PDB file of C-alpha atoms in Angstrom:
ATOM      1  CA  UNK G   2       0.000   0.000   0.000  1.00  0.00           C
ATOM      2  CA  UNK G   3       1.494   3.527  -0.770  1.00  0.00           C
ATOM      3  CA  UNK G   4       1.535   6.212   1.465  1.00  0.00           C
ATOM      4  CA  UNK G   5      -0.047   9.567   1.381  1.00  0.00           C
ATOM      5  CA  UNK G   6       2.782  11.632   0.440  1.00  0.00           C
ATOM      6  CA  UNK G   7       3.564   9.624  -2.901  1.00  0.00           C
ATOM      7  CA  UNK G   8       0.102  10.833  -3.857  1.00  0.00           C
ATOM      8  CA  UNK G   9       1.517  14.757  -3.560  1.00  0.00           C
ATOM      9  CA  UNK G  10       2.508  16.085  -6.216  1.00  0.00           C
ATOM     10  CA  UNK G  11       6.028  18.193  -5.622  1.00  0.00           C
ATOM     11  CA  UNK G  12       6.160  21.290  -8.049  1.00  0.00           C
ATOM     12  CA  UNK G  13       9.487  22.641  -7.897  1.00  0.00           C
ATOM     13  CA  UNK G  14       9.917  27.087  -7.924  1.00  0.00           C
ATOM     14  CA  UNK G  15       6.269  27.468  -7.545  1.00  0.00           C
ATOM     15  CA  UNK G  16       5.038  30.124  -7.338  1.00  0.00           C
ATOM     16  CA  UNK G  17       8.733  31.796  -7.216  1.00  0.00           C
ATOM     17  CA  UNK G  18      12.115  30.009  -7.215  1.00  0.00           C
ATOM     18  CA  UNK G  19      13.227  28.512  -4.894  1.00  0.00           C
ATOM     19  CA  UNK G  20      10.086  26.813  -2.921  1.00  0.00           C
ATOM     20  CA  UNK G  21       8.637  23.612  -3.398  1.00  0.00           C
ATOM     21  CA  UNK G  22       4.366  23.774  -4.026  1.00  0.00           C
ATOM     22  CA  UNK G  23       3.106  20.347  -2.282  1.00  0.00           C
ATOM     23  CA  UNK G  24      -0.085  19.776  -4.401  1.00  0.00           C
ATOM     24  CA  UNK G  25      -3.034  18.644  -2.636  1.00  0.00           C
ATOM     25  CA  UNK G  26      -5.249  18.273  -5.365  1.00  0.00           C
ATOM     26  CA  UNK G  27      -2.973  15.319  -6.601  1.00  0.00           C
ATOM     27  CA  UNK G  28      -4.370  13.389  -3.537  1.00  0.00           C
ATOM     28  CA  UNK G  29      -7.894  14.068  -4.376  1.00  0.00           C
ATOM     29  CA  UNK G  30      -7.646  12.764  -8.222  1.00  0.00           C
ATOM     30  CA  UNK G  31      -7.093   9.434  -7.073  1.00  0.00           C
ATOM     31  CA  UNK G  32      -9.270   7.321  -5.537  1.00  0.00           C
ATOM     32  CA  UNK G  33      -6.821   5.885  -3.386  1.00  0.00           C
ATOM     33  CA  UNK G  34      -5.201   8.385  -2.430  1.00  0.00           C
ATOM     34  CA  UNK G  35      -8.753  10.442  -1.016  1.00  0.00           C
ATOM     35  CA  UNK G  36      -9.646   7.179   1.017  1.00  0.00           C
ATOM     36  CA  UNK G  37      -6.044   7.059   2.425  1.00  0.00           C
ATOM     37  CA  UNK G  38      -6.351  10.802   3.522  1.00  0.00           C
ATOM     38  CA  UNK G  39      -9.733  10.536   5.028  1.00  0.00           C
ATOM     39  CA  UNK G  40      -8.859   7.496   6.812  1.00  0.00           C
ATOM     40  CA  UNK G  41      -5.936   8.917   8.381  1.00  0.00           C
ATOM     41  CA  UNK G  42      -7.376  11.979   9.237  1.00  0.00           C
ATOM     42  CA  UNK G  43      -9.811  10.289  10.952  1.00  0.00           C
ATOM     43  CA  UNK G  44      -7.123   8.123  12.861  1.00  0.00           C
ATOM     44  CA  UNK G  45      -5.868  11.325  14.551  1.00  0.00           C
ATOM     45  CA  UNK G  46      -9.519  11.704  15.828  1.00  0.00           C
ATOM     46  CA  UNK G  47      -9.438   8.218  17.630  1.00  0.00           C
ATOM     47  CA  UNK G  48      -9.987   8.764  21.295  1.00  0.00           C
ATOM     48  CA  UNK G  49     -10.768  12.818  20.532  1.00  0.00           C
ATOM     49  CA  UNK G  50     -14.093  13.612  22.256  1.00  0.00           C
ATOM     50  CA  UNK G  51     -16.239  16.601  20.084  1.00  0.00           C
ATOM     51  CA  UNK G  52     -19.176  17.565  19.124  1.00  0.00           C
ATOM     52  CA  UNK G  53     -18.743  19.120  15.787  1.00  0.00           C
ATOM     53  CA  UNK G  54     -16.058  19.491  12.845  1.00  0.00           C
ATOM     54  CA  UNK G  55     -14.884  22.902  11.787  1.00  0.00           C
ATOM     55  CA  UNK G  56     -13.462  23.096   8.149  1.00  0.00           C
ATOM     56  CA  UNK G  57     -11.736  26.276   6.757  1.00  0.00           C
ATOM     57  CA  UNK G  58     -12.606  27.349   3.188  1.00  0.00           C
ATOM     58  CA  UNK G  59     -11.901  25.643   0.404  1.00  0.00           C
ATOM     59  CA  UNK G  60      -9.691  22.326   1.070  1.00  0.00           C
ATOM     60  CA  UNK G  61     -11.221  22.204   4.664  1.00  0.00           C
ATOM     61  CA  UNK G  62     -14.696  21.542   3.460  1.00  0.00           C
ATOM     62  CA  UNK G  63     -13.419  18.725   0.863  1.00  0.00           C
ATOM     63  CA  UNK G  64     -11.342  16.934   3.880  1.00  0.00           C
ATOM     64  CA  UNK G  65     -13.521  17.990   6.792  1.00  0.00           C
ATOM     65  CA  UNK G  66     -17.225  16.806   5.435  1.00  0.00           C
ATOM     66  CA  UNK G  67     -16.261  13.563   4.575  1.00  0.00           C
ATOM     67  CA  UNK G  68     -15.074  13.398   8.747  1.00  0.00           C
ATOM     68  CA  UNK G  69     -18.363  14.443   9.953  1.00  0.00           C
ATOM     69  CA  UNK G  70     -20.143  12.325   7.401  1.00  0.00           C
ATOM     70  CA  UNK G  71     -18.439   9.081   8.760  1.00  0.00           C
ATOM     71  CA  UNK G  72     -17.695  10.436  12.399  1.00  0.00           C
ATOM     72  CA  UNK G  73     -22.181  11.484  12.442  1.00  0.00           C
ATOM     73  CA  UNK G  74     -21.309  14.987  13.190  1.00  0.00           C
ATOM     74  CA  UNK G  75     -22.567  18.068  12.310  1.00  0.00           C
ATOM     75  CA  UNK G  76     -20.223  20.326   9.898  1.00  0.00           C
ATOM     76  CA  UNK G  77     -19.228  24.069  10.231  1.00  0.00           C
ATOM     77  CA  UNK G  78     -18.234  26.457   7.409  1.00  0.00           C
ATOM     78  CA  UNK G  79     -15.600  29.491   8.035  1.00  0.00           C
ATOM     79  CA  UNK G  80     -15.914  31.131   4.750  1.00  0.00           C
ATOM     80  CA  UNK G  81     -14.021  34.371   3.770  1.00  0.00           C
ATOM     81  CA  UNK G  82     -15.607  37.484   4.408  1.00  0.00           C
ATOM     82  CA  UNK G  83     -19.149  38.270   2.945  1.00  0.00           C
ATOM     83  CA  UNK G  84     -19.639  34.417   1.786  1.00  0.00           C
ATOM     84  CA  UNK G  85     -22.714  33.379   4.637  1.00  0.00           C
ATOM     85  CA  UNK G  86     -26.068  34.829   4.799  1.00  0.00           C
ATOM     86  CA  UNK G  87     -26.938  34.791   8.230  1.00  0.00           C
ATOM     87  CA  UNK G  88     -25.500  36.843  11.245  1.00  0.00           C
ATOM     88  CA  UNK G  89     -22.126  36.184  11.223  1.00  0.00           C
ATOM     89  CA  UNK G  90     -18.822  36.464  14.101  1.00  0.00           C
ATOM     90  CA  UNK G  91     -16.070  37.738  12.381  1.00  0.00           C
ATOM     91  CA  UNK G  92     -11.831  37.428  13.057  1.00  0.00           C
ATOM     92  CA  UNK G  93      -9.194  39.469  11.376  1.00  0.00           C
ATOM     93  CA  UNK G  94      -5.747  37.957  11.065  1.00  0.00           C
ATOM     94  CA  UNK G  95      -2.336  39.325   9.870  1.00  0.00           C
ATOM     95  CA  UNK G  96      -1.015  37.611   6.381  1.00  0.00           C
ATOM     96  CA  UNK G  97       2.428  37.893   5.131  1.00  0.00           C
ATOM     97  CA  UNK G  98       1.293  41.358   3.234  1.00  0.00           C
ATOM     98  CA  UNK G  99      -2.240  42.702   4.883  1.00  0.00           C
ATOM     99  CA  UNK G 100      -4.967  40.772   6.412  1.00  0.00           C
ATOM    100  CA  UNK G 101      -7.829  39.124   6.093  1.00  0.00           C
ATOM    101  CA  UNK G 102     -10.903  37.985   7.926  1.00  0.00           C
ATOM    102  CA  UNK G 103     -12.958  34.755   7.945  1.00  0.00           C
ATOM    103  CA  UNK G 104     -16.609  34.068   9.455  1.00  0.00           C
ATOM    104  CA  UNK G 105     -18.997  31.503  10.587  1.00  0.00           C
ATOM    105  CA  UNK G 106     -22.718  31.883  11.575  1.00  0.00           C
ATOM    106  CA  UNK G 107     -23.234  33.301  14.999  1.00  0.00           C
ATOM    107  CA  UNK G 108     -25.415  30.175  16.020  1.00  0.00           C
ATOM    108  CA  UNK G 109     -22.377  27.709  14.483  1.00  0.00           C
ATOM    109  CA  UNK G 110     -20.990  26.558  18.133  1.00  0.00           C
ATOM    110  CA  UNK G 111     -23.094  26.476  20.609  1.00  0.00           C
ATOM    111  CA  UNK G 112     -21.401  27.049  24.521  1.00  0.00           C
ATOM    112  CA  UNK G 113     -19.367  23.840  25.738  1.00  0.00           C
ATOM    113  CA  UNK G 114     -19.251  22.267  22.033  1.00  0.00           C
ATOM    114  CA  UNK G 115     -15.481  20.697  21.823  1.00  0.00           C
ATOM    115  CA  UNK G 116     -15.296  21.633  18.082  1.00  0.00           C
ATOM    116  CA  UNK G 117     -12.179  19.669  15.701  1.00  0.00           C
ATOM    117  CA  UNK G 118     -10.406  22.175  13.295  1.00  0.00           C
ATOM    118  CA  UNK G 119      -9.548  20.713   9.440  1.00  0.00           C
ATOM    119  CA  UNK G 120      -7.869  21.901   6.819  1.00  0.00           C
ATOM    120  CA  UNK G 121      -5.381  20.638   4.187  1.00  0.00           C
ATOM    121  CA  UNK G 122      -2.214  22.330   5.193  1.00  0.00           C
ATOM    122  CA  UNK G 123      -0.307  24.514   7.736  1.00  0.00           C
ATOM    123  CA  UNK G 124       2.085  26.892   7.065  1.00  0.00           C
ATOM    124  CA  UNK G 125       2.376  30.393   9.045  1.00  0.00           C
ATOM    125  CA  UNK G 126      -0.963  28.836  11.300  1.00  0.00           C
ATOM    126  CA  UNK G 127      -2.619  32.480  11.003  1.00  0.00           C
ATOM    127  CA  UNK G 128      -5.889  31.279   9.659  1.00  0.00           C
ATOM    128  CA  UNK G 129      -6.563  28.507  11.646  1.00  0.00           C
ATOM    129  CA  UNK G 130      -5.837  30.375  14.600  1.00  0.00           C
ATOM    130  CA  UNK G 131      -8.647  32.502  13.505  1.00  0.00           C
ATOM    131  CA  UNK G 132     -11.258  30.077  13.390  1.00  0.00           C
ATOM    132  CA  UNK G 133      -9.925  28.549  16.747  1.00  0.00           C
ATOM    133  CA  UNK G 134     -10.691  31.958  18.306  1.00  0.00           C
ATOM    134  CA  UNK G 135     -13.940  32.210  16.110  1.00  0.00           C
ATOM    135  CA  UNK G 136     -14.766  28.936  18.021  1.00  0.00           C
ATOM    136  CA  UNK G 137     -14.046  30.217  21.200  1.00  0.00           C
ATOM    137  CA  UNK G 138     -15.550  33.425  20.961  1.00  0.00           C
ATOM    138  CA  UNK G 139     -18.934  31.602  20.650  1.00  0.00           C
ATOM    139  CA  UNK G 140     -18.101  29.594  23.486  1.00  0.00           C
ATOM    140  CA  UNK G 141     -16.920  26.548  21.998  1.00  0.00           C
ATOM    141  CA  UNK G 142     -13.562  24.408  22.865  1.00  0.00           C
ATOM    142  CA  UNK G 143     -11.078  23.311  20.415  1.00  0.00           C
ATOM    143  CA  UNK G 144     -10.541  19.232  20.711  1.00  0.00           C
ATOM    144  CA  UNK G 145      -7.788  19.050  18.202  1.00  0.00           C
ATOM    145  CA  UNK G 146      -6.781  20.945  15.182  1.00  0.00           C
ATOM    146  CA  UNK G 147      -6.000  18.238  12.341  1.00  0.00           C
ATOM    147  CA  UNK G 148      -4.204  19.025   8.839  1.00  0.00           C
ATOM    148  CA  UNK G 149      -3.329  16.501   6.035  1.00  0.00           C
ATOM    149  CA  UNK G 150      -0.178  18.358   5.493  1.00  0.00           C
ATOM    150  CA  UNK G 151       2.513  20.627   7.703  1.00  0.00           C
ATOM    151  CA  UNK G 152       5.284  22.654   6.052  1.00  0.00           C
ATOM    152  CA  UNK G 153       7.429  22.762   9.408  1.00  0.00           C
ATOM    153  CA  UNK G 154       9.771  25.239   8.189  1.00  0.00           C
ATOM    154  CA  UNK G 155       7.106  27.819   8.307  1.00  0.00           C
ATOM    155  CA  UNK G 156       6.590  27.731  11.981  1.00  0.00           C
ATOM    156  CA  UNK G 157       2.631  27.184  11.971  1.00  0.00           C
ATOM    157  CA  UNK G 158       2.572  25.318  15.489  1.00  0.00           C
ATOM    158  CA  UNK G 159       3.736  28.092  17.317  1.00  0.00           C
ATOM    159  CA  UNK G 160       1.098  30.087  16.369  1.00  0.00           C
ATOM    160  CA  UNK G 161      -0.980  27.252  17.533  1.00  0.00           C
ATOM    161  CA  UNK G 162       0.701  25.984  20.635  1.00  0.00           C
ATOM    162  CA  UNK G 163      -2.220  25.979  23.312  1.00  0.00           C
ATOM    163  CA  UNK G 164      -3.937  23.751  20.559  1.00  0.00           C
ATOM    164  CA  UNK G 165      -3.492  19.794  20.436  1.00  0.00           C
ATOM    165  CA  UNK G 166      -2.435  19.952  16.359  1.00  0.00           C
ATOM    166  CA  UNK G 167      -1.491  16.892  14.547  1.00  0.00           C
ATOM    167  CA  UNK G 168      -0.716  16.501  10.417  1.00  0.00           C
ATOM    168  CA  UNK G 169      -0.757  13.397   8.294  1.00  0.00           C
ATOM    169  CA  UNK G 170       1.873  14.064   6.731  1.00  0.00           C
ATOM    170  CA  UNK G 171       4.837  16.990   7.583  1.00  0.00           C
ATOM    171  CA  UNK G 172       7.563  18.514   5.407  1.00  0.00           C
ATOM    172  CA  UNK G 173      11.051  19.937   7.005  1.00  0.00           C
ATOM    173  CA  UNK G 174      11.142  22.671   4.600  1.00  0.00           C
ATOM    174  CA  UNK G 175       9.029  25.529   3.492  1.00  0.00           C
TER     175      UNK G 175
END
């Protein structure tokens, strides 16, 4: 059986020379390779006790529905800015040049939910430390933040330290 990272794709000097783009999408063209990811995903979630899974937009809603589908638990958005309908929380955070802000519904996390955190990669750790205080500003907990891939070199975790934060799969570099 192959392992998850020989489904990544490794594009060398994109987007600029020198850095090496780790393709998720490679993972999700192959049948195989999406079942592997899920599955261990959803092995870092084995004796985590939550309520509700938390994806970040885009590749957080691809690997973090398919979790609450299997796991039978209910699935929360954070879109960009302006994307939901209803009342929304908001959270600013600082990017490499300017900032951004992401959202969920205010009713999203109710008090006491223990709430897991997906996405498809950390680097810098800036956005999901967002929706982890998005989660706790309704009153929610964070369980565990989960990723399917961790460039190390960028120095995510630290951003995310009071979190429990695991990755499938993590790269030394950048």
């Amino acid at each position: 059986m192959k392992k998850l990272e020989e489904y990544v794709m490794s594009i060398p000097d994109f987007p600029e020379p020198g850095v090496i783009f780790r393709d998720v999408t490679s993972i999700l063209q192959d049948a195989d390779g999406l079942k592997l990811a899920i599955d261990s995903l959803q092995a870092l979630l084995k004796d985590v006790d939550f309520d509700v899974v938390v994806g970040t937009e885009s590749r957080g809603f691809i690997f973090g529905m398919p979790l609450a589908y299997n796991l039978h638990k209910p699935f929360v958005p954070v879109r960009k800015k302006g994307k939901l309908p209803r009342e929304t929380v908001e959270m600013s955070y600082e990017l490499e040049y300017g900032s951004a802000s992401i959202e969920m519904h205010r009713d999203a996390i109710q008090p006491g939910q223990r709430a897991v955190l997906v996405d498809d990669l950390i680097a810098t750790g800036g956005t999901m430390e967002a929706a982890a205080r998005l989660v706790e500003s309704l009153g929610g907990e964070v369980a565990k933040i989960i990723f399917v891939m961790e460039l190390a070199g960028l120095k995510g975790r630290e951003k995310l330290k009071k979190y429990d934060v695991a990755s499938v799969i993590r790269y030394e570099g950048k």
